[in-house]
Amino acid sequence: MSVMGDHGGLVTSDQEQQKWLDEASTSVKRNAFFMKKALDEDNLREALRYSAAMLGELRTSQLTPQKYFELYMQTFTELQHLEMFFKEEHKKGRQYSDLYELVQHAGYVLPRMYLLCTVGSCYIRSKETAAKDILKDLVELCKGVQHPTRGLFLRSYLCQVSRGLLPDVGSEYEGAGGDITDAVDFLLVNFTEMNKLWVRMQHQGSNRDKDRRERERQQLADLVGRNLTYASQLDGLDYKLYQGVVLPRVMEQIIQCKDNIAQQYLMQCVIQGFPDEFHVSTLDVLLGALPELQGSVKVHVILASMLDRLASYATTDESVLETYSQADAFSKLSAAATKVAQQQSEMPAGDIASMYIALLGFTGKVYPDKLDYTDKVLTECYQALQRRELSSDPRAEKQVVALLAIPLDTYDAVTILGLHNYPSVMSLLSPPTYKQMAVTIVQSMLKAGTLVGSEAKVGMLFDFISPLVKDVPGALDHTDDEDFAEEQNLVARMVHQLRSDDPDEHFQILKTARQHFSTGGLRRVRHSLPPLAFSALQLVRVLKKRQDSGNAAETSCKTVLQFVHGIVAPLADVPVAELALQIYLQAAYSASEVAHLEMIAYEFMEQAFILYEEAIPDSKAEITALQSIVGTLHKCRVFSPENRDVLVHKATGYSAKLLKKPDQCRAVCTCSHLFWQEETPATQDAEDEEPSSTGDSDSSAVQPLVWDADNVLSCLKRALKIANAAQQQLAVALKASDTSPAFLYVEILNQYLYYFEKGLPNITVSVIQSLLELVANEISSDSCKQDERLQKFYSNSMEHLKVQKDREGDLGERYEALKL
């Protein structure tokens, strides 16, 4: 099935196209055979007759441009044989002028013109006449072929065979054969005529074939652009000739043709084909043409191409930057982008964003130190896009995200905070995309290790990433728990990048961060407040160090610790009581051992005890919390004996209230350390310190180490009783237990040995010997022999005893009395 198409030809199936191509190809081969045979016989007239018949196949209107090109290339190859014959004839004495006249006797215009172009190229090489005259004659005679496809290929052939024959500067054909202006004129005339033929294709045929015609025109675009390519490669083409002749004539043709496909392609040809230094000096002409292009032309692509080319050119030589400044390139490019966005009101938002992406990329490469230029681009982009609905245009949103990512690649996060219109452009995004952009900003900040060191910039940063810090009004958050936790972990890591070398400024930063985090709701504070608390505790160390050196800051340790207290309180309501308890204990340690503030340390311990009693959910969590409480209290030395006794009594009381006997036993052993503090370098330094007269008024002295051997022994004896009770309970229950009582006995033995090595006077050799016999008796039972884990634990403990017995000194002498 075939229908009539444009050019008087047919629109057919691929099979029919191939059939016609095969028929034409066969005819070309047949006529070429007879042409070469006639050439071998030196029969010029017959050779020209068969060559004209061969070229007559190019008169077809039935082939698509793609198939026509195959036929053209076959014919082009055969014409080379004829060209070689013409050269041989010239060597024999025949004048090219005679041949030039002779081939004009061909019956049809198209074969005649191909033959003229072939002879004409030889005619120019012979230099029998001026090259400019032959070129001018040929380019004018080609007007006799007005069929678009046939005319384009004919002029392409003319352009190709004359490429090395132009009277260019330095060419052998310059001088009598013409000059550079003649070469330029030839290419521009040929370009103009080819463009007219190319555009004419769009207006022939019915509207239903429009898409097909556009595809065919795209296939033929390179033929037209080849003239501009050759023009750009002329050695004699300087800026004066380009600015005064080439560019005006090319731009006139581009604008006057009023064809979107031609304008789109030819503008790209000009930008990509001619030198960058020419573009810099003719920016006004190029940019002035953009608003005059057809509405359907993708101006943003043209402008982006120009910007990319100019940006790359700027990296080649530093002197180029001065040229850009003299030409006021940024202002011109920015004004052109704004004008295009205003005049082409139907331009899609994604295309506008793409245009400003290119402008922003150009600005970052050429003017990296001019932040106001970047901010101006963001301002203009926001003004161009604010009236368009981006949430329903995924492509536009994607382009805006790409636009916002460019400054992140060029500058650090602190510098970006100086871009006042960055949040404005972000506000154009839908809530989910806005949040993703905020994540990108935080990730970029963490990757670069950027520090934000002023209260004002921290406030701006939180404005940038507000969707991560608080809920967006009217927006539904569909983030699942895992993704939400990942986002909040990024925010938590970011907190440690908010600090200043000035402690007072650092504290103001923390207060600003807390104000923003307090609006995030209970779901977020469990992630955001803990790192804020630890950052504040780190500040306490800095403040104390400066206080001790006599350079105290206005902010006191007491003020910061009170700030921490206010941070931790909301965590108990989340609920994440275990986390809040751990922070209370860490704060208590800082108040005690760093700031030496007894009452504040006591308050933190008190809050930890309250959480332990009211909010710890299960026995396993109770054990962990109690171990942390005892460990913290063991290290704190600022408490007076009265306050310490209250806290120690409370902690030891908790150990007796645990549900399981094994847990009680271990907890009591742990509490024994509350009555025997170790001597460490840190505690020695603390004893040497004096309360600073410039510090907090209620700063307390460090108390001596607690060495209460009687209470230590009392705890250990109580642990033995509990272990014995656990053994009896297990016998009554007649069931397996997670922990064997014998295991508890070995643990208690190790506790005794620890204090024995520390030299407690009431932990004597006889006490250890009795306990060794007790443990040995328990281990020897049949049930314990089958417990590999228990046997290994006991074996390691006994091995430790043997090692200690072999040591020299007082410790070895004490162990020597033990009988193993």
PDB file of C-alpha atoms in Angstrom, residues 426-652:
ATOM      1  CA  MET A 426      14.290  25.477  47.187  1.00  0.00           C
ATOM      2  CA  SER A 427      10.813  26.631  48.179  1.00  0.00           C
ATOM      3  CA  LEU A 428       9.667  26.023  44.596  1.00  0.00           C
ATOM      4  CA  LEU A 429      10.080  22.282  45.121  1.00  0.00           C
ATOM      5  CA  SER A 430       7.386  19.954  46.370  1.00  0.00           C
ATOM      6  CA  PRO A 431       7.811  18.900  50.033  1.00  0.00           C
ATOM      7  CA  PRO A 432       9.328  15.467  49.260  1.00  0.00           C
ATOM      8  CA  THR A 433      11.811  16.950  46.785  1.00  0.00           C
ATOM      9  CA  TYR A 434      12.572  19.842  49.124  1.00  0.00           C
ATOM     10  CA  LYS A 435      13.413  17.318  51.835  1.00  0.00           C
ATOM     11  CA  GLN A 436      15.664  15.356  49.489  1.00  0.00           C
ATOM     12  CA  MET A 437      17.470  18.575  48.599  1.00  0.00           C
ATOM     13  CA  ALA A 438      17.943  19.301  52.297  1.00  0.00           C
ATOM     14  CA  VAL A 439      19.463  15.827  52.702  1.00  0.00           C
ATOM     15  CA  THR A 440      21.849  16.592  49.846  1.00  0.00           C
ATOM     16  CA  ILE A 441      22.957  19.815  51.550  1.00  0.00           C
ATOM     17  CA  VAL A 442      23.677  18.023  54.831  1.00  0.00           C
ATOM     18  CA  GLN A 443      25.510  15.199  53.045  1.00  0.00           C
ATOM     19  CA  SER A 444      27.632  17.725  51.163  1.00  0.00           C
ATOM     20  CA  MET A 445      28.429  19.514  54.397  1.00  0.00           C
ATOM     21  CA  LEU A 446      29.455  16.287  56.150  1.00  0.00           C
ATOM     22  CA  LYS A 447      31.498  15.056  53.206  1.00  0.00           C
ATOM     23  CA  ALA A 448      33.499  18.274  53.093  1.00  0.00           C
ATOM     24  CA  GLY A 449      33.791  18.477  56.891  1.00  0.00           C
ATOM     25  CA  THR A 450      32.510  22.049  56.804  1.00  0.00           C
ATOM     26  CA  LEU A 451      32.196  23.842  60.144  1.00  0.00           C
ATOM     27  CA  VAL A 452      29.473  26.432  60.732  1.00  0.00           C
ATOM     28  CA  GLY A 453      30.847  28.835  63.304  1.00  0.00           C
ATOM     29  CA  SER A 454      28.367  31.674  63.743  1.00  0.00           C
ATOM     30  CA  GLU A 455      24.897  31.903  65.219  1.00  0.00           C
ATOM     31  CA  ALA A 456      23.527  33.727  62.179  1.00  0.00           C
ATOM     32  CA  LYS A 457      24.764  31.125  59.716  1.00  0.00           C
ATOM     33  CA  VAL A 458      23.451  28.298  61.876  1.00  0.00           C
ATOM     34  CA  GLY A 459      20.036  29.936  61.761  1.00  0.00           C
ATOM     35  CA  MET A 460      20.276  30.172  57.976  1.00  0.00           C
ATOM     36  CA  LEU A 461      21.373  26.553  57.765  1.00  0.00           C
ATOM     37  CA  PHE A 462      18.285  25.424  59.642  1.00  0.00           C
ATOM     38  CA  ASP A 463      16.141  27.474  57.268  1.00  0.00           C
ATOM     39  CA  PHE A 464      17.774  25.587  54.388  1.00  0.00           C
ATOM     40  CA  ILE A 465      17.110  22.160  55.892  1.00  0.00           C
ATOM     41  CA  SER A 466      13.826  22.914  57.669  1.00  0.00           C
ATOM     42  CA  PRO A 467      12.005  19.798  56.302  1.00  0.00           C
ATOM     43  CA  LEU A 468      14.515  17.631  58.179  1.00  0.00           C
ATOM     44  CA  VAL A 469      14.052  19.540  61.425  1.00  0.00           C
ATOM     45  CA  LYS A 470      10.308  20.026  61.558  1.00  0.00           C
ATOM     46  CA  ASP A 471       7.124  18.968  59.810  1.00  0.00           C
ATOM     47  CA  VAL A 472       6.062  20.995  56.777  1.00  0.00           C
ATOM     48  CA  PRO A 473       2.523  22.391  57.313  1.00  0.00           C
ATOM     49  CA  GLY A 474      -0.029  20.745  55.039  1.00  0.00           C
ATOM     50  CA  ALA A 475       2.424  18.163  53.684  1.00  0.00           C
ATOM     51  CA  LEU A 476       2.041  14.436  54.238  1.00  0.00           C
ATOM     52  CA  ASP A 477       5.221  12.659  55.238  1.00  0.00           C
ATOM     53  CA  HIS A 478       5.346   9.202  53.673  1.00  0.00           C
ATOM     54  CA  THR A 479       8.895   8.462  54.838  1.00  0.00           C
ATOM     55  CA  ASP A 480       9.166   5.018  56.403  1.00  0.00           C
ATOM     56  CA  ASP A 481      10.851   4.553  59.778  1.00  0.00           C
ATOM     57  CA  GLU A 482      14.147   3.335  58.343  1.00  0.00           C
ATOM     58  CA  ASP A 483      14.537   6.259  55.930  1.00  0.00           C
ATOM     59  CA  PHE A 484      13.410   8.684  58.616  1.00  0.00           C
ATOM     60  CA  ALA A 485      16.035   7.367  61.012  1.00  0.00           C
ATOM     61  CA  GLU A 486      18.693   7.683  58.317  1.00  0.00           C
ATOM     62  CA  GLU A 487      17.723  11.307  57.651  1.00  0.00           C
ATOM     63  CA  GLN A 488      17.783  12.172  61.337  1.00  0.00           C
ATOM     64  CA  ASN A 489      21.143  10.486  61.792  1.00  0.00           C
ATOM     65  CA  LEU A 490      22.508  12.873  59.165  1.00  0.00           C
ATOM     66  CA  VAL A 491      21.121  15.791  61.177  1.00  0.00           C
ATOM     67  CA  ALA A 492      22.649  14.329  64.344  1.00  0.00           C
ATOM     68  CA  ARG A 493      26.067  14.105  62.654  1.00  0.00           C
ATOM     69  CA  MET A 494      25.640  17.666  61.430  1.00  0.00           C
ATOM     70  CA  VAL A 495      25.286  18.928  65.011  1.00  0.00           C
ATOM     71  CA  HIS A 496      28.973  18.214  65.646  1.00  0.00           C
ATOM     72  CA  GLN A 497      29.838  20.551  62.732  1.00  0.00           C
ATOM     73  CA  LEU A 498      28.122  23.465  64.502  1.00  0.00           C
ATOM     74  CA  ARG A 499      30.873  24.904  66.656  1.00  0.00           C
ATOM     75  CA  SER A 500      33.067  27.933  67.094  1.00  0.00           C
ATOM     76  CA  ASP A 501      36.492  28.546  68.601  1.00  0.00           C
ATOM     77  CA  ASP A 502      34.848  31.232  70.729  1.00  0.00           C
ATOM     78  CA  PRO A 503      33.074  29.411  73.612  1.00  0.00           C
ATOM     79  CA  ASP A 504      30.457  32.150  73.994  1.00  0.00           C
ATOM     80  CA  GLU A 505      29.612  31.971  70.290  1.00  0.00           C
ATOM     81  CA  HIS A 506      29.608  28.182  70.479  1.00  0.00           C
ATOM     82  CA  PHE A 507      27.029  28.305  73.268  1.00  0.00           C
ATOM     83  CA  GLN A 508      24.832  30.668  71.273  1.00  0.00           C
ATOM     84  CA  ILE A 509      25.046  28.242  68.349  1.00  0.00           C
ATOM     85  CA  LEU A 510      23.863  25.404  70.589  1.00  0.00           C
ATOM     86  CA  LYS A 511      20.972  27.492  71.871  1.00  0.00           C
ATOM     87  CA  THR A 512      19.933  28.352  68.314  1.00  0.00           C
ATOM     88  CA  ALA A 513      20.064  24.686  67.339  1.00  0.00           C
ATOM     89  CA  ARG A 514      17.945  23.746  70.348  1.00  0.00           C
ATOM     90  CA  GLN A 515      15.287  26.302  69.403  1.00  0.00           C
ATOM     91  CA  HIS A 516      14.966  24.735  65.968  1.00  0.00           C
ATOM     92  CA  PHE A 517      15.069  21.147  67.246  1.00  0.00           C
ATOM     93  CA  SER A 518      12.355  21.876  69.811  1.00  0.00           C
ATOM     94  CA  THR A 519       9.861  22.347  66.954  1.00  0.00           C
ATOM     95  CA  GLY A 520      10.572  18.913  65.497  1.00  0.00           C
ATOM     96  CA  GLY A 521       8.213  16.874  67.636  1.00  0.00           C
ATOM     97  CA  LEU A 522       8.864  13.795  69.780  1.00  0.00           C
ATOM     98  CA  ARG A 523       9.711  11.649  66.753  1.00  0.00           C
ATOM     99  CA  ARG A 524      12.742  13.765  65.918  1.00  0.00           C
ATOM    100  CA  VAL A 525      14.139  14.840  69.297  1.00  0.00           C
ATOM    101  CA  ARG A 526      15.336  11.335  70.157  1.00  0.00           C
ATOM    102  CA  HIS A 527      17.792  11.739  67.238  1.00  0.00           C
ATOM    103  CA  SER A 528      18.636  15.427  67.379  1.00  0.00           C
ATOM    104  CA  LEU A 529      18.892  16.285  71.088  1.00  0.00           C
ATOM    105  CA  PRO A 530      21.475  13.680  72.243  1.00  0.00           C
ATOM    106  CA  PRO A 531      24.292  14.963  69.971  1.00  0.00           C
ATOM    107  CA  LEU A 532      23.393  18.498  71.053  1.00  0.00           C
ATOM    108  CA  ALA A 533      23.806  17.463  74.693  1.00  0.00           C
ATOM    109  CA  PHE A 534      27.177  15.825  74.075  1.00  0.00           C
ATOM    110  CA  SER A 535      28.348  18.852  72.112  1.00  0.00           C
ATOM    111  CA  ALA A 536      27.421  21.000  75.109  1.00  0.00           C
ATOM    112  CA  LEU A 537      29.329  18.667  77.467  1.00  0.00           C
ATOM    113  CA  GLN A 538      32.360  19.026  75.227  1.00  0.00           C
ATOM    114  CA  LEU A 539      31.988  22.788  75.584  1.00  0.00           C
ATOM    115  CA  VAL A 540      32.116  22.373  79.367  1.00  0.00           C
ATOM    116  CA  ARG A 541      35.650  20.979  79.061  1.00  0.00           C
ATOM    117  CA  VAL A 542      36.683  23.941  76.899  1.00  0.00           C
ATOM    118  CA  LEU A 543      35.209  26.439  79.374  1.00  0.00           C
ATOM    119  CA  LYS A 544      36.883  24.763  82.361  1.00  0.00           C
ATOM    120  CA  LYS A 545      40.244  24.748  80.600  1.00  0.00           C
ATOM    121  CA  ARG A 546      39.982  28.456  79.836  1.00  0.00           C
ATOM    122  CA  GLN A 547      38.801  29.149  83.374  1.00  0.00           C
ATOM    123  CA  ASP A 548      41.800  27.370  84.860  1.00  0.00           C
ATOM    124  CA  SER A 549      44.153  29.299  82.579  1.00  0.00           C
ATOM    125  CA  GLY A 550      42.751  32.612  83.821  1.00  0.00           C
ATOM    126  CA  ASN A 551      40.982  33.412  80.525  1.00  0.00           C
ATOM    127  CA  ALA A 552      37.422  32.629  81.533  1.00  0.00           C
ATOM    128  CA  ALA A 553      34.609  33.163  79.026  1.00  0.00           C
ATOM    129  CA  GLU A 554      31.372  34.969  79.830  1.00  0.00           C
ATOM    130  CA  THR A 555      29.510  31.668  79.620  1.00  0.00           C
ATOM    131  CA  SER A 556      30.037  29.531  82.712  1.00  0.00           C
ATOM    132  CA  CYS A 557      30.175  25.763  83.072  1.00  0.00           C
ATOM    133  CA  LYS A 558      27.114  25.963  85.305  1.00  0.00           C
ATOM    134  CA  THR A 559      25.107  27.716  82.582  1.00  0.00           C
ATOM    135  CA  VAL A 560      26.005  25.092  79.988  1.00  0.00           C
ATOM    136  CA  LEU A 561      25.201  22.211  82.363  1.00  0.00           C
ATOM    137  CA  GLN A 562      21.820  23.762  83.102  1.00  0.00           C
ATOM    138  CA  PHE A 563      21.327  23.964  79.345  1.00  0.00           C
ATOM    139  CA  VAL A 564      22.107  20.233  79.102  1.00  0.00           C
ATOM    140  CA  HIS A 565      19.555  19.541  81.833  1.00  0.00           C
ATOM    141  CA  GLY A 566      16.920  21.307  79.767  1.00  0.00           C
ATOM    142  CA  ILE A 567      17.875  19.261  76.693  1.00  0.00           C
ATOM    143  CA  VAL A 568      17.645  15.865  78.390  1.00  0.00           C
ATOM    144  CA  ALA A 569      14.318  16.431  80.128  1.00  0.00           C
ATOM    145  CA  PRO A 570      12.194  16.082  76.922  1.00  0.00           C
ATOM    146  CA  LEU A 571      13.883  12.775  76.061  1.00  0.00           C
ATOM    147  CA  ALA A 572      12.239  11.104  79.050  1.00  0.00           C
ATOM    148  CA  ASP A 573       8.855  11.862  77.496  1.00  0.00           C
ATOM    149  CA  VAL A 574       9.602  10.424  74.019  1.00  0.00           C
ATOM    150  CA  PRO A 575      10.028   7.828  75.589  1.00  0.00           C
ATOM    151  CA  VAL A 576      13.700   6.934  75.331  1.00  0.00           C
ATOM    152  CA  ALA A 577      14.352   6.718  79.043  1.00  0.00           C
ATOM    153  CA  GLU A 578      17.471   4.583  78.703  1.00  0.00           C
ATOM    154  CA  LEU A 579      19.095   7.200  76.455  1.00  0.00           C
ATOM    155  CA  ALA A 580      18.066  10.059  78.739  1.00  0.00           C
ATOM    156  CA  LEU A 581      19.489   8.188  81.753  1.00  0.00           C
ATOM    157  CA  GLN A 582      22.842   7.690  80.023  1.00  0.00           C
ATOM    158  CA  ILE A 583      23.048  11.404  79.154  1.00  0.00           C
ATOM    159  CA  TYR A 584      22.151  12.360  82.741  1.00  0.00           C
ATOM    160  CA  LEU A 585      24.986  10.169  83.977  1.00  0.00           C
ATOM    161  CA  GLN A 586      27.439  11.612  81.449  1.00  0.00           C
ATOM    162  CA  ALA A 587      26.390  15.106  82.486  1.00  0.00           C
ATOM    163  CA  ALA A 588      26.817  14.159  86.150  1.00  0.00           C
ATOM    164  CA  TYR A 589      30.346  12.990  85.454  1.00  0.00           C
ATOM    165  CA  SER A 590      31.158  16.243  83.619  1.00  0.00           C
ATOM    166  CA  ALA A 591      29.679  18.325  86.444  1.00  0.00           C
ATOM    167  CA  SER A 592      31.703  16.380  88.977  1.00  0.00           C
ATOM    168  CA  GLU A 593      35.047  15.679  87.387  1.00  0.00           C
ATOM    169  CA  VAL A 594      35.296  18.568  84.904  1.00  0.00           C
ATOM    170  CA  ALA A 595      33.398  21.504  86.414  1.00  0.00           C
ATOM    171  CA  HIS A 596      33.554  20.381  90.103  1.00  0.00           C
ATOM    172  CA  LEU A 597      29.945  21.482  90.691  1.00  0.00           C
ATOM    173  CA  GLU A 598      28.601  19.181  93.382  1.00  0.00           C
ATOM    174  CA  MET A 599      24.966  20.266  93.514  1.00  0.00           C
ATOM    175  CA  ILE A 600      24.536  20.144  89.742  1.00  0.00           C
ATOM    176  CA  ALA A 601      26.194  16.737  89.625  1.00  0.00           C
ATOM    177  CA  TYR A 602      23.879  15.601  92.420  1.00  0.00           C
ATOM    178  CA  GLU A 603      20.857  16.887  90.478  1.00  0.00           C
ATOM    179  CA  PHE A 604      21.864  14.897  87.411  1.00  0.00           C
ATOM    180  CA  MET A 605      22.344  11.753  89.509  1.00  0.00           C
ATOM    181  CA  GLU A 606      18.992  12.323  91.154  1.00  0.00           C
ATOM    182  CA  GLN A 607      17.265  12.612  87.767  1.00  0.00           C
ATOM    183  CA  ALA A 608      18.983   9.405  86.671  1.00  0.00           C
ATOM    184  CA  PHE A 609      17.654   7.607  89.762  1.00  0.00           C
ATOM    185  CA  ILE A 610      14.148   8.918  89.087  1.00  0.00           C
ATOM    186  CA  LEU A 611      14.263   7.622  85.535  1.00  0.00           C
ATOM    187  CA  TYR A 612      15.555   4.284  86.793  1.00  0.00           C
ATOM    188  CA  GLU A 613      12.646   3.942  89.197  1.00  0.00           C
ATOM    189  CA  GLU A 614       9.874   5.226  86.938  1.00  0.00           C
ATOM    190  CA  ALA A 615      10.734   4.660  83.299  1.00  0.00           C
ATOM    191  CA  ILE A 616      13.091   1.711  82.798  1.00  0.00           C
ATOM    192  CA  PRO A 617      10.884  -0.867  81.058  1.00  0.00           C
ATOM    193  CA  ASP A 618      12.313  -4.321  81.833  1.00  0.00           C
ATOM    194  CA  SER A 619      14.789  -6.204  83.976  1.00  0.00           C
ATOM    195  CA  LYS A 620      17.453  -6.395  81.265  1.00  0.00           C
ATOM    196  CA  ALA A 621      17.389  -2.632  80.838  1.00  0.00           C
ATOM    197  CA  GLU A 622      17.471  -2.253  84.630  1.00  0.00           C
ATOM    198  CA  ILE A 623      20.712  -4.229  84.828  1.00  0.00           C
ATOM    199  CA  THR A 624      22.372  -2.123  82.146  1.00  0.00           C
ATOM    200  CA  ALA A 625      21.157   1.124  83.742  1.00  0.00           C
ATOM    201  CA  LEU A 626      22.318   0.066  87.211  1.00  0.00           C
ATOM    202  CA  GLN A 627      25.780  -0.819  85.925  1.00  0.00           C
ATOM    203  CA  SER A 628      26.013   2.645  84.319  1.00  0.00           C
ATOM    204  CA  ILE A 629      24.859   4.333  87.538  1.00  0.00           C
ATOM    205  CA  VAL A 630      27.418   2.491  89.642  1.00  0.00           C
ATOM    206  CA  GLY A 631      30.175   3.136  87.104  1.00  0.00           C
ATOM    207  CA  THR A 632      29.456   6.873  87.030  1.00  0.00           C
ATOM    208  CA  LEU A 633      29.120   7.182  90.799  1.00  0.00           C
ATOM    209  CA  HIS A 634      32.377   5.255  91.251  1.00  0.00           C
ATOM    210  CA  LYS A 635      34.249   7.859  89.164  1.00  0.00           C
ATOM    211  CA  CYS A 636      32.638  10.961  90.698  1.00  0.00           C
ATOM    212  CA  ARG A 637      34.696  12.499  93.524  1.00  0.00           C
ATOM    213  CA  VAL A 638      33.041  15.848  94.039  1.00  0.00           C
ATOM    214  CA  PHE A 639      30.290  14.606  96.387  1.00  0.00           C
ATOM    215  CA  SER A 640      30.553  15.290 100.085  1.00  0.00           C
ATOM    216  CA  PRO A 641      30.409  12.207 102.337  1.00  0.00           C
ATOM    217  CA  GLU A 642      26.771  12.901 103.215  1.00  0.00           C
ATOM    218  CA  ASN A 643      25.597  13.250  99.597  1.00  0.00           C
ATOM    219  CA  ARG A 644      27.697  10.323  98.494  1.00  0.00           C
ATOM    220  CA  ASP A 645      26.254   8.089 101.219  1.00  0.00           C
ATOM    221  CA  VAL A 646      22.721   8.915 100.032  1.00  0.00           C
ATOM    222  CA  LEU A 647      23.538   8.069  96.427  1.00  0.00           C
ATOM    223  CA  VAL A 648      25.495   4.921  97.290  1.00  0.00           C
ATOM    224  CA  HIS A 649      22.764   3.684  99.596  1.00  0.00           C
ATOM    225  CA  LYS A 650      20.210   4.245  96.837  1.00  0.00           C
ATOM    226  CA  ALA A 651      22.299   2.375  94.262  1.00  0.00           C
ATOM    227  CA  THR A 652      23.009  -0.600  96.516  1.00  0.00           C
TER     228      THR A 652
END
